[in-house]
Each structure stands twice: as structure tokens, then as C-alpha cells.
Coordinates of C-alpha atoms and ligand atoms in Angstrom, one line a residue:
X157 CA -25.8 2.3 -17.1
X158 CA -23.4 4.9 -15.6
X159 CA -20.3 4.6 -14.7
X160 CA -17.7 7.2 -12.9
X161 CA -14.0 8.1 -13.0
X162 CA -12.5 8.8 -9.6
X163 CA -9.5 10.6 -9.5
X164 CA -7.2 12.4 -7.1
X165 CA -6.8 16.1 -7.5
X166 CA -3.7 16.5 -5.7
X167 CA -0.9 14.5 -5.4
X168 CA -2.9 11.3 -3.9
X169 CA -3.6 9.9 -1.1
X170 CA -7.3 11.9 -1.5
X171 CA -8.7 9.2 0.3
X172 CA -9.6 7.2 -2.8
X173 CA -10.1 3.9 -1.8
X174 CA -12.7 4.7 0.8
X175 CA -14.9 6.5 -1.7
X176 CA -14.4 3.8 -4.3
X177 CA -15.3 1.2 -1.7
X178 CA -18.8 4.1 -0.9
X179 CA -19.5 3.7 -4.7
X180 CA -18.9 0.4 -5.5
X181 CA -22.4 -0.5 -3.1
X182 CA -24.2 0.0 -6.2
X183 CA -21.3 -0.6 -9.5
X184 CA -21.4 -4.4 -11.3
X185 CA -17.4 -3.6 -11.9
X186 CA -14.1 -1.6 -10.6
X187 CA -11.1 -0.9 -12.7
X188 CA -7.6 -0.1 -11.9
X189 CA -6.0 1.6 -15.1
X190 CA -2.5 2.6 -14.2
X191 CA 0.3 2.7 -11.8
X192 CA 1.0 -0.4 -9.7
X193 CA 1.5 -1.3 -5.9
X194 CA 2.9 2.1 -5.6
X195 CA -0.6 3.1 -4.7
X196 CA -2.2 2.6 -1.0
X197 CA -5.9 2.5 -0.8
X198 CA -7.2 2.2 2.6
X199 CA -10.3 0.7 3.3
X200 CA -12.1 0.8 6.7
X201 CA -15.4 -1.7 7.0
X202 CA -16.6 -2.9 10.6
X203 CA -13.4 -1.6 12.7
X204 CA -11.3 -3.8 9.9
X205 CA -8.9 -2.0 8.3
X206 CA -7.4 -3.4 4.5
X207 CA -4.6 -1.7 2.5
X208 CA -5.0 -2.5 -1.1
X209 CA -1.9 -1.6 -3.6
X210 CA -2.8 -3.5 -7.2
X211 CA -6.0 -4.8 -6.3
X212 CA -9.0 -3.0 -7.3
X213 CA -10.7 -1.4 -4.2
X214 CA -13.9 -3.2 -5.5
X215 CA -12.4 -6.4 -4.3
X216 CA -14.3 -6.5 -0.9
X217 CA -17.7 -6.6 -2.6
X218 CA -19.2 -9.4 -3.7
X219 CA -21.3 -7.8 -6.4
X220 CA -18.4 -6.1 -7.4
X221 CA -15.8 -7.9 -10.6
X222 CA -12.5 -6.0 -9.9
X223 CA -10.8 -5.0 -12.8
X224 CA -7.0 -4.7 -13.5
X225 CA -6.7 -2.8 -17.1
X226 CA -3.5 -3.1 -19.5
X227 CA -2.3 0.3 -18.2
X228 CA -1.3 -0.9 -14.6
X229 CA 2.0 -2.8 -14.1
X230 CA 1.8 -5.8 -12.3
X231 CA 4.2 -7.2 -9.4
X232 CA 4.1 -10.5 -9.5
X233 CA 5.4 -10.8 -6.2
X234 CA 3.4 -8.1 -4.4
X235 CA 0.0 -9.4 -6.4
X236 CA 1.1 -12.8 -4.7
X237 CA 0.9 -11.0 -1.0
X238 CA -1.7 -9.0 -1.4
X239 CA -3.6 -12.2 -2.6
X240 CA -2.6 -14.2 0.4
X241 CA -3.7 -11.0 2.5
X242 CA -7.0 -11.1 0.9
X243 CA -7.1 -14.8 1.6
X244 CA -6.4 -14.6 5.2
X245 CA -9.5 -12.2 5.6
X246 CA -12.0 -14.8 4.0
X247 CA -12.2 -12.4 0.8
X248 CA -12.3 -14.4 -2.7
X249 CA -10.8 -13.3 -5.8
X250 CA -13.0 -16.7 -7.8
X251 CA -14.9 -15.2 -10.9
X252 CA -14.1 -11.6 -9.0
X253 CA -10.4 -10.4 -10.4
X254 CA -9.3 -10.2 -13.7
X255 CA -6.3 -9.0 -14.9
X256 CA -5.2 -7.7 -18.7
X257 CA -2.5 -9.8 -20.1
X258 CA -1.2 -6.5 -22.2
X259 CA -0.2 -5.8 -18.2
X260 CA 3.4 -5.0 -18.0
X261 CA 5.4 -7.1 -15.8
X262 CA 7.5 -5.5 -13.0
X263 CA 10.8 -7.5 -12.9
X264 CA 13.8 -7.3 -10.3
X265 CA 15.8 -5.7 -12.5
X266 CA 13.4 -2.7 -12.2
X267 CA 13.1 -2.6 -8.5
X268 CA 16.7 -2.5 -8.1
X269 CA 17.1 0.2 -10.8
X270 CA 14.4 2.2 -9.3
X271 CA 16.8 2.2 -6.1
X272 CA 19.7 2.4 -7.9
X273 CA 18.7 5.4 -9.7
X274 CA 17.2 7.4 -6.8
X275 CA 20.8 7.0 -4.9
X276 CA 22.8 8.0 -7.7
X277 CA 20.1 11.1 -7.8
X278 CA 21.3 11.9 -4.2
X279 CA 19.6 15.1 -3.0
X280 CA 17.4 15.8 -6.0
X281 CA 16.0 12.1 -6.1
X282 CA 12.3 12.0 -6.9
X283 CA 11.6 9.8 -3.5
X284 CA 10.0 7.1 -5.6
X285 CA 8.4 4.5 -4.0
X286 CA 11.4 2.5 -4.8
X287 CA 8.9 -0.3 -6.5
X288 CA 10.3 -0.6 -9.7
X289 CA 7.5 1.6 -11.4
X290 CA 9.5 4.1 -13.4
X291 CA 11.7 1.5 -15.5
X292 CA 8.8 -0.9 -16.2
X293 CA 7.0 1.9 -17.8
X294 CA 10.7 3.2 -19.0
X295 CA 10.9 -0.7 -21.2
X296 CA 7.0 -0.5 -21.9
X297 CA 7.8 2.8 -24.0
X298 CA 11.3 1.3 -25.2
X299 CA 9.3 -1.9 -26.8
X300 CA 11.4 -4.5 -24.2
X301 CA 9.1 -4.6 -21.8
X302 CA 7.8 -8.1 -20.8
X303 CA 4.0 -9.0 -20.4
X304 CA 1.8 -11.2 -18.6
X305 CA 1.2 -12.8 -22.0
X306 CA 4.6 -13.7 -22.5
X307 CA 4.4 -15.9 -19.4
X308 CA 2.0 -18.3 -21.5
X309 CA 5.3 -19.5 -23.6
X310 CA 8.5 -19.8 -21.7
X311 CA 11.0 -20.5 -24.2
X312 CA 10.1 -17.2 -25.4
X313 CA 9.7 -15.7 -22.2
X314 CA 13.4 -16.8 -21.7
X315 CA 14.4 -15.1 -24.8
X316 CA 12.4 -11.9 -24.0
X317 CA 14.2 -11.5 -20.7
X318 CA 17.6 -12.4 -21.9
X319 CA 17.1 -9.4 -23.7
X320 CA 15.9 -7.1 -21.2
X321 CA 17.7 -8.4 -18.2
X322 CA 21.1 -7.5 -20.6
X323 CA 20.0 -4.6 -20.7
X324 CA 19.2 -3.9 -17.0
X325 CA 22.0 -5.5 -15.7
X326 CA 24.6 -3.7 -17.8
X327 CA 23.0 -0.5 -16.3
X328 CA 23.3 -2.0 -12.7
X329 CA 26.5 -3.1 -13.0
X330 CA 28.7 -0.9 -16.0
X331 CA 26.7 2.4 -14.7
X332 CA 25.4 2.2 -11.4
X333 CA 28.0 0.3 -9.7
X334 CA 25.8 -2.5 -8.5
X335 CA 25.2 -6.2 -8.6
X336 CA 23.7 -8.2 -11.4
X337 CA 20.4 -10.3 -11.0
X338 CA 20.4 -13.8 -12.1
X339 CA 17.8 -14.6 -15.2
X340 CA 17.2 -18.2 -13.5
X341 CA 16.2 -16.7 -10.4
X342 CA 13.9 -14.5 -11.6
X343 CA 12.3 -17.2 -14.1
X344 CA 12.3 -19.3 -10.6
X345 CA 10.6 -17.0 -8.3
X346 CA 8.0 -15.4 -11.2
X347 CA 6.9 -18.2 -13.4
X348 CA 4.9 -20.3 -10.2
X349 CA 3.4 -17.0 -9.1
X350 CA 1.9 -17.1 -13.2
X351 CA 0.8 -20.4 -13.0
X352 CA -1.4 -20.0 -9.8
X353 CA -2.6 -16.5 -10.9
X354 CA -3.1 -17.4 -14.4
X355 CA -7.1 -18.1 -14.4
X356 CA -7.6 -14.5 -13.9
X357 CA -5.5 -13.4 -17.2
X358 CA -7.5 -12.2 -20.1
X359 CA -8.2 -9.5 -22.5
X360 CA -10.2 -7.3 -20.2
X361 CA -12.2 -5.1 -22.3
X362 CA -15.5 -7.1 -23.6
X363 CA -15.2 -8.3 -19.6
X364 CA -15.8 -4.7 -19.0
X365 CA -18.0 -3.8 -22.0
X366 CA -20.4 -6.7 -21.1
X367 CA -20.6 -5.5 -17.2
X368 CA -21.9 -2.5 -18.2
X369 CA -24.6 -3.9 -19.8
X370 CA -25.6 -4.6 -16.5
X371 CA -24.7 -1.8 -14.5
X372 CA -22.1 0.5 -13.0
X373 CA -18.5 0.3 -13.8
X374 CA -16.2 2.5 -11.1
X375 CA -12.7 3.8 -12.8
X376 CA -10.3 3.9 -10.1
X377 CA -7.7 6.2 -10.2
X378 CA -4.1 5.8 -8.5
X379 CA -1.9 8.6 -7.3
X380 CA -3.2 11.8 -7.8
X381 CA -3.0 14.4 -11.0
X382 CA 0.2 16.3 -10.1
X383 CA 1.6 13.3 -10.4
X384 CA 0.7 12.7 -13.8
X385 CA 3.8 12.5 -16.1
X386 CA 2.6 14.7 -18.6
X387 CA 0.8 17.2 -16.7
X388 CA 2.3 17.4 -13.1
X389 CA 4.4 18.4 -10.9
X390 CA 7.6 17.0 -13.3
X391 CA 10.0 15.9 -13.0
X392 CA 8.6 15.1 -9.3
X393 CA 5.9 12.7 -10.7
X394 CA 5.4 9.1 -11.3
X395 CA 5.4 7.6 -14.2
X396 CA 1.9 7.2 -15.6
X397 CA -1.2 9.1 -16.9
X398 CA -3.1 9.4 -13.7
X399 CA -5.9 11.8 -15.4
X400 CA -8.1 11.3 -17.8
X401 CA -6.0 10.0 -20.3
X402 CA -5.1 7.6 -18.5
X403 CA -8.2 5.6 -18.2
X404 CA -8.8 5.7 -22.1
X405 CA -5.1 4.5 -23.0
X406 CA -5.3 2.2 -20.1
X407 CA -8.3 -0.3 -20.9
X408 CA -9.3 0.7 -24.0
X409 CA -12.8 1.9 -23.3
X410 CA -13.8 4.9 -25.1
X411 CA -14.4 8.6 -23.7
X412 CA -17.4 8.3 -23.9
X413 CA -18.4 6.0 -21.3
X414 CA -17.0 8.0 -18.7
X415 CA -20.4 9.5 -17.3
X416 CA -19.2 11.3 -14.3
X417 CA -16.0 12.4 -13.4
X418 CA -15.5 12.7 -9.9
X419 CA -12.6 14.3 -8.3
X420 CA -11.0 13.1 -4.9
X421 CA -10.2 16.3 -2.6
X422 CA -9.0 16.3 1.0
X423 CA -9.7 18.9 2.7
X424 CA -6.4 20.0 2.6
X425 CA -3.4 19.2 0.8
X426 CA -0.3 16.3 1.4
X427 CA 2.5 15.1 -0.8
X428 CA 4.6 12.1 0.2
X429 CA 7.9 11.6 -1.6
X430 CA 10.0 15.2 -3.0
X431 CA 9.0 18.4 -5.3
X432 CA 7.3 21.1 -5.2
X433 CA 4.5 22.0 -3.0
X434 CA 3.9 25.4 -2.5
X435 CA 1.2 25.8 -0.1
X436 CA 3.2 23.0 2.5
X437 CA 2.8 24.1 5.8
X438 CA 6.5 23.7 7.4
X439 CA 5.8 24.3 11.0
X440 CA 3.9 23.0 14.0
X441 CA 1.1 23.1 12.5
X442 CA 1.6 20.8 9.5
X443 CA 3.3 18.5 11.9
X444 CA -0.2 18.7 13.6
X445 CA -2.6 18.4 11.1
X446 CA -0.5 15.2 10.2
X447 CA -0.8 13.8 13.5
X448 CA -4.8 14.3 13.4
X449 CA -5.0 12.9 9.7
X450 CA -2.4 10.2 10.2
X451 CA -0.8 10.8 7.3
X452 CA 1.7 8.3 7.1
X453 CA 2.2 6.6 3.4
X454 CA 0.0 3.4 3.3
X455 CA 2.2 2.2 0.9
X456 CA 6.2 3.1 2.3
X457 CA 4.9 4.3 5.8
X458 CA 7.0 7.5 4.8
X459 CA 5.4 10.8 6.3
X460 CA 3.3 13.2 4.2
X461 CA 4.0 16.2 4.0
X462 CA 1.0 18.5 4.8
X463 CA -0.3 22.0 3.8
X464 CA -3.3 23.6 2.7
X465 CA -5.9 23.3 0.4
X466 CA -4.3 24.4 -2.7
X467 CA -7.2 25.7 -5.1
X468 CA -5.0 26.9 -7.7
X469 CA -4.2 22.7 -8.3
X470 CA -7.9 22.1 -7.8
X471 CA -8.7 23.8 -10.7
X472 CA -6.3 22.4 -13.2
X473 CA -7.4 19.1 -12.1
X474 CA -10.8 20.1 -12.7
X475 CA -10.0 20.9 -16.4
X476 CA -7.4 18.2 -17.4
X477 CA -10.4 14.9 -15.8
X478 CA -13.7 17.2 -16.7
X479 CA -14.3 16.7 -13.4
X480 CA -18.3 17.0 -12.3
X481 CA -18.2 17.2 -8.5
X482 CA -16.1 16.8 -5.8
X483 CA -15.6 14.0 -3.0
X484 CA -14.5 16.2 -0.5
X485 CA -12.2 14.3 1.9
X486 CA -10.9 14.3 5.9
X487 CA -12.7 17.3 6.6
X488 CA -13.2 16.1 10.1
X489 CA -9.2 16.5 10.3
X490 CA -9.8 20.0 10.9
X491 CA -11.9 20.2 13.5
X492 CA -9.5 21.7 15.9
X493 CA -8.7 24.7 14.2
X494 CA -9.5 28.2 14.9
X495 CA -8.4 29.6 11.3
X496 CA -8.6 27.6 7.8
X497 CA -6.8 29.0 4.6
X498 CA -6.9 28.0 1.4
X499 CA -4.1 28.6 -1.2
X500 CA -5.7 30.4 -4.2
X501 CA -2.9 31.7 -6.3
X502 CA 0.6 31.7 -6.5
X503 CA 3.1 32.4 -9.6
X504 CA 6.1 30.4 -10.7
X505 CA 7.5 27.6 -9.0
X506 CA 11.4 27.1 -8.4
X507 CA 12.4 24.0 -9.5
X508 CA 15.2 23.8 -8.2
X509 CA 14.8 25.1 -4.4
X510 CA 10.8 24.3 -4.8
X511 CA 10.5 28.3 -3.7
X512 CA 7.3 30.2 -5.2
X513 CA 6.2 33.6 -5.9
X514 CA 3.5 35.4 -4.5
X515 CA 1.6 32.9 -2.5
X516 CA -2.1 34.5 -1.8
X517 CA -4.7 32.5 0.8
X518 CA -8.1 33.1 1.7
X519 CA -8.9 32.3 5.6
X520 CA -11.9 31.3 7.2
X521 CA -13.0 30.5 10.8
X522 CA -12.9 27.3 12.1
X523 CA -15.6 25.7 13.5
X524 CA -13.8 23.5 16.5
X525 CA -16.5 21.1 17.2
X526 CA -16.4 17.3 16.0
X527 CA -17.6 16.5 12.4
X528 CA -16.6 13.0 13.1
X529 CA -18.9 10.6 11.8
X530 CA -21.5 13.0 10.2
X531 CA -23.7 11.7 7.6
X532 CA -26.5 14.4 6.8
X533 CA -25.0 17.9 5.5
X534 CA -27.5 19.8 7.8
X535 CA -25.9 18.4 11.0
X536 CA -22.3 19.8 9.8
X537 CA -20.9 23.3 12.1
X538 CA -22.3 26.5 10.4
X539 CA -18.4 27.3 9.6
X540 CA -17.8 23.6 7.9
X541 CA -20.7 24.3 5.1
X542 CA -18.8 27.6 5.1
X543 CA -15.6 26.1 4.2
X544 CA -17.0 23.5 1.3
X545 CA -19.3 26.5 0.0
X546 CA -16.2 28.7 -0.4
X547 CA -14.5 25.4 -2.4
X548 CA -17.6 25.5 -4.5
X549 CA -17.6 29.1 -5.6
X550 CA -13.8 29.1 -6.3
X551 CA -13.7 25.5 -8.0
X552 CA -17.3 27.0 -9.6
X553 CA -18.0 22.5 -9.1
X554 CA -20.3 21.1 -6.5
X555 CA -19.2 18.8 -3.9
X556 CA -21.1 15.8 -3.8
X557 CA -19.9 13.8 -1.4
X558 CA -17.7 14.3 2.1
X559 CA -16.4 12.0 4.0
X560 CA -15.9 12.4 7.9
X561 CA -14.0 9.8 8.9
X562 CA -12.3 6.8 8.0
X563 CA -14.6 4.9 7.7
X564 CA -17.0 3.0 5.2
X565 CA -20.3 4.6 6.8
X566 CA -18.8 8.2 7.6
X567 CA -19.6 9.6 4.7
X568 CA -22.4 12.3 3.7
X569 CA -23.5 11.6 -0.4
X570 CA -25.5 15.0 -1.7
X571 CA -26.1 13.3 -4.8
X572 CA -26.5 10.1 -6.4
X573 CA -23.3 9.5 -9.1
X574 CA -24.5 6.9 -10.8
X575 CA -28.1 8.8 -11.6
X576 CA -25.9 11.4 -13.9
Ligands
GDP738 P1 -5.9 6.9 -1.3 O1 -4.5 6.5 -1.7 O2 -6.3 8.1 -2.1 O3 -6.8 5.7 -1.4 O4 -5.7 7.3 0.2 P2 -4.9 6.5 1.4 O5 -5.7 5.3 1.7 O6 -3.5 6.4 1.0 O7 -4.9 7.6 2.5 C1 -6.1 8.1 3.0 C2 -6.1 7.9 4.5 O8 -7.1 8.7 5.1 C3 -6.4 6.4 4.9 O9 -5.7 6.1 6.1 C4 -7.9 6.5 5.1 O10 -8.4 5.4 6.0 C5 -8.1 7.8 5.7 N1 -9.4 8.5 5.4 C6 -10.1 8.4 4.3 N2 -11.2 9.3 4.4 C7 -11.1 9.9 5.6 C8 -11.9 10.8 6.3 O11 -12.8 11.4 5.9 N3 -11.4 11.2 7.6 C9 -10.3 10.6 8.2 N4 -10.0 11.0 9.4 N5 -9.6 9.7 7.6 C10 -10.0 9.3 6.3
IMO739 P1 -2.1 6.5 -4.1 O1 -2.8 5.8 -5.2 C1 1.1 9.4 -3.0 C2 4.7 9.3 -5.4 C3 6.0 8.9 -4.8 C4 7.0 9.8 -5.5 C5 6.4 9.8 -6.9 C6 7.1 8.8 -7.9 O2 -2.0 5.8 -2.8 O3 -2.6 7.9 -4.0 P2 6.9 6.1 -8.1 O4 7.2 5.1 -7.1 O5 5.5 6.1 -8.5 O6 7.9 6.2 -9.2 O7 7.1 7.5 -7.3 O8 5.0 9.5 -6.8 N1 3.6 8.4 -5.4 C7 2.5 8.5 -4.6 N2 2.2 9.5 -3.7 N3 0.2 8.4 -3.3 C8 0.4 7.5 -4.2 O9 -0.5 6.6 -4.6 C9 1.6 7.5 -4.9 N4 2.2 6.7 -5.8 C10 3.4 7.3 -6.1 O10 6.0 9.2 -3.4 O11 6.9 11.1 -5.0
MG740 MG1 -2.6 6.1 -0.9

């Protein structure tokens, strides 16, 4: 059996849902391994469109047992909506969602020292999601964190979060300047969202160890790898391993059953949220090229920020995930333009006015016809096969897969992953 990491390349948003959801036609399991619902996969099947934050984006198959691994940290309340937006679509989580009960739980303590914290940061604030992701993986590392597993006992829950919630709400109140949140109203509004989710709590790994004696296991990725906290874009990052790393520490599978390593690349580059991002195109055009991609966050519906490829980011992210080919993404967002570039060097970055040296780009011509919906390479614009064999030779990795259009069918696969 075979199984693939996907992961973003830039700073997410790659369009990895719609390639997990590709995939997942022929994998037995998918696996979330970090972050939280401050990830927006969007999935397009049959005109329906479904925005999955914590969920796996597996969840819509039904040969597919959707995976959430200890790495992730878990919203209670936002796993409670996203459930009942599953269950108003007719899609069933029986026997298909399991979650790891090392998960970390996002309390409301975090979220409101997530907000808390990016005010007091006023113009240099990270433009976090606001969920609440930072602290929980802030306790996690500080040994306070709370569990799902603690939920099974709630004197000792109680006792746990008496401890924490001191904590947090000595830093509302004594340091931020904000209100304190009430331990019995936390208890109150998590413990019934437990008890009805509680069937789908385990230790996840010999779940995922016995799937893949039957077939494909998908790793899914969330945000993207300049995100990572170790290796991006910091402090402008969120708070997880999104790389490789990430996946081992987060389910406790080993290296070595990561058979492909595929990256997510759109065909050119967006960040949502503040830092650095030196090829950002600040004029018209990037205003444009949002409009065509509709790059609005599926997660805080903030605008992304939009620029060109940026190969010099490419690469790294090739090296830090070992990545094996690319799923080249949104290339039918270009369609319109006469001239592509691609960034493929620059030297240091200003953290502090997000400034860079020496920005160099390559350009190629455009090939302003419609790739929309194309799903056999040879049909592609002469100047399109131009453009993804130029992101071959500089990335020296094939692209495997592009996708041209939203949806699940618009997609062109050069190779099968799971044959690796
Ligand atoms: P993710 O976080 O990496 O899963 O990506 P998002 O779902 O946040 O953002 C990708 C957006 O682009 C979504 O609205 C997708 O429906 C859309 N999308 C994905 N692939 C394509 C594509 O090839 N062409 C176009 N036009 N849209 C796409
Ligand atoms: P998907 O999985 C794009 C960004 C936020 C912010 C930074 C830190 O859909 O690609 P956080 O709330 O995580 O502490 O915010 O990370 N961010 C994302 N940007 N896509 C995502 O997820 C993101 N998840 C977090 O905008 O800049
Ligand atoms: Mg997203």
C-alpha cells in the first residue's frame, strides 16, 4: 500500500482540499495532523460547494475513514458546526471520523487570548485567524494543556482547568486589560459537545496502521510551509509544524510510510493574514488576479493577498517535505494574461518593513485562451505547458497533477501517486 503527504508550498490556501478530495477516489484513509479550524479546505463536487476547517477532506467519501491525528487541536465548538453542516448535506461521520484523544482542546480562554494578544500587537500583529490556535499549542508545550482524554473524568477535568483557566484569565485580566471567562461556563457549553462526539475518540494510530493494510492512506496537510513555526516566514507563522515534521510528530506513524510527498502549488502565490511576501503584486493587477481566483479566506473571508509564483519558496519547500512532484494549482486563473513572471531569487527580507533585496523574475508569454476545465495535458495552450515546463526545470521536480478549475473533475493527473 502507498500512501502520500500533501502539503502546501507556500503559505496555504494551494488548493489542498480539492486535490485531497482527487486522491482520496482511490485511499482507504485521510489524516489531518496539525493545526485546527484555522484551515479552509474547499471542496467542489456536482455544483455543491463544502468548506471543511477540522474535518478531514476525506469525509465526503464513503470509502474513505477520515482521520484527525494527536497533532491537530480540536474546537469543540467549531467540530460541533461543522458536524451539523455535514449532517445537513446527508454526509455521515458513523464508523467514518475518528479523532486522537492526545488532541488538544481549544478552550475560550484561548480564543480570547488569541484576540487579546493580536490587539495589544497593534500594527505588527501576526493577523491570526483569531481562533485560539497559538495559546492552545502555547499550553500544549507548557504541560497545562487540556485533552480530549481528560474529558472522560470530570472531577479531574475540573481540576485541570482550574489550573489553566487561572492562568489564562490572570493574563486577560492583570495583563491584557480584559474580561475573565467563567470555569462553569465553559464546563457547560464543552462537556455535552464530548458526550455526543465521544464515539469517535480513540488512540488513532493502529486505526491508521490497520487501514493501510488495506490500502492508501492520504496525509493532509493544513496551511502551507512558510507557515511552519520552525521553518517559515516567523514570526508571521502559525503555530504548528506544517511540513514534514509535522506528520511524524503528529500521529505517530513513522517516516517511513510516507511513499510520496506531494507538494500543493498554485500557480501563483497568496498570503492571507501579515508578513513578509516578497514577490506580492501591490497594484491592479494583484487586485485582479484575486478577483479571477477569488481569493477570499475560506476560513475568515479576509482577502489574500496575491503575487507571483515565488520559486525561490518552492524550492525550500521542496527540500524541508522531500517533496516528489507537484500538484500544480489554479492555473486557469491566468488565462487572461499577456505576460507571466515568476520570482526566482531575491536576498534578505526586512522584517520589520517586509522590504527585500534584489528581487529577480523570469517572464513568459501568456497564452490568453481558456484552460478552464481541461483534463488531458495535450489539450492545454502551447504557452501553459510552457509555463509548468519552466516550473519543472527550475524546481528540477515534475508536476503531476494540475488542476483547472474548482472543481472535483477539473483536474489533469500525469501520473498515478499511489503507484510510487
Ligand atoms: P486549501 O486551504 O489549500 O484547501 O485551499 P482553499 O480551499 O482555502 O482555497 C483554494 C480555493 O481555490 C478554493 O476556493 C477552491 O475551490 C479553489 N480552487 C482549487 N483549485 C482550483 C483551480 O484549479 N482553479 C480555480 N479557479 N479554483 C480552484
Ligand atoms: P489552509 O489550511 C492560509 C495564517 C493566518 C495568519 C497565520 C497565523 O486553509 O491553507 P493562526 O490563526 O494559525 O495563528 O494564524 O497563519 N493561516 C493561514 N493562511 N491558509 C490557512 O490554512 C491558514 N491557517 C492559518 O492568516 O497569517
Ligand atoms: Mg484554505
Amino acid at each position: 500500500m502507498s500512501n502520500v503527504l500533501l502539503v502546501g508550498t507556500h503559505w496555504g490556501d494551494e488548493g489542498k482540499g480539492k486535490i485531497v478530495d482527487v486522491l482520496s477516489e482511490n485511499a482507504s484513509g485521510c489524516v489531518r495532523f496539525q493545526g485546527g479550524h484555522n484551515a479552509g479546505h474547499t471542496l467542489v463536487i456536482n455544483g455543491v460547494k463544502t468548506i471543511l476547517h477540522l474535518i478531514p477532506s476525506g469525509i465526503l467519501r464513503d470509502n474513505v475513514t477520515s482521520i484527525i491525528g494527536n497533532g491537530v487541536v480540536i474546537s469543540l465548538e467549531a467540530l460541533e458546526t461543522e458536524l451539523n453542516d455535514l449532517a445537513s448535506k446527508n454526509i455521515s461521520i458513523k464508523n467514518k471520523l475518528f479523532i486522537s484523544e492526545a488532541c488538544h482542546v481549544i478552550l475560550p480562554t484561548h480564543v480570547a487570548l488569541d484576540i487579546a494578544h493580536e490587539k495589544s500587537l497593534g500594527k505588527s500583529s501576526i493577523g491570526t485567524t483569531g481562533r485560539g490556535i497559538g495559546p492552545t499549542y502555547e499550553d500544549k508545550v507548557a504541560r497545562r494543556g487540556i485533552r480530549l482524554i481528560d474529558f472522560y473524568n470530570i472531577d479531574n477535568l475540573r481540576k485541570k482547568l482550574i489550573k489553566s483557566m487561572d492562568y489564562h484569565n490572570f493574563l486577560l485580566t492583570k495583563y491584557y486589560k480584559e474580561s475573565p471567562i467563567s470555569l462553569e461556563s465553559v464546563l457547560e457549553s464543552l462537556t455535552p459537545i464530548f458526550e455526543n462526539i465521544k464515539d469517535h475518540v480513540c488512540d488513532v494510530i493502529p486505526l491508521i496502521l490497520d487501514l493501510n493494510k488495506k490500502s492508501n492512506i492520504i496525509f493532509e496537510g493544513a496551511q502551507g510551509t512558510m507557515l511552519d513555526i520552525d521553518h517559515g516566514t516567523y514570526p508571521y507563522v502559525t503555530s504548528s509544524n506544517t511540513t514534514l515534521s509535522g506528520l511524524i510528530s503528529g500521529t505517530g506513524i513513522g517516516v517511513d510510510k510516507v511513499n510520496y510527498s506531494l507538494g500543493i502549488t498554485k500557480a501563483y502565490t497568496t498570503r492571507v493574514g501579515h508578513g513578509p511576501f516578497p514577490s506580492e503584486l501591490h497594484d491592479q493587477l494583484g487586485l485582479d488576479i484575486a478577483k479571477w481566483g477569488g481569493e477570499v479566506g475560506a476560513t475568515t473571508g479576509r482577502a489574500r493577498r496575491c503575487g507571483w509564483l515565488d520559486m525561490k519558496i518552492l524550492n525550500k519547500s521542496i527540500e524541508l517535505n522531500r517533496i516528489n512532484g507537484i500538484a500544480l494549482t489554479k492555473l486557469d486563473v491566468l488565462d487572461n494574461l499577456d505576460l507571466i513572471k515568476i520570482c526566482i531569487g531575491y536576498g534578505d527580507i526586512d522584517y520589520d518593513t517586509f522590504e527585500v533585496d534584489g528581487l529577480e523574475y523570469i517572464e513568459l508569454k501568456g497564452w490568453k485562451s481558456s484552460t478552464v476545465g481541461i483534463t488531458n495535458y495535450k489539450d492545454l495552450p502551447e504557452n501553459a505547458k510552457l509555463y509548468i515546463k519552466a516550473i519543472e526545470e527550475l524546481s528540477k521536480t515534475p508536476v503531476v497533477m494540475i488542476s483547472t478549475g474548482p472543481a472535483r473533475n477539473e483536474i489533469i493527473c500525469l501520473k498515478d501517486i499511489f503507484a510510487t
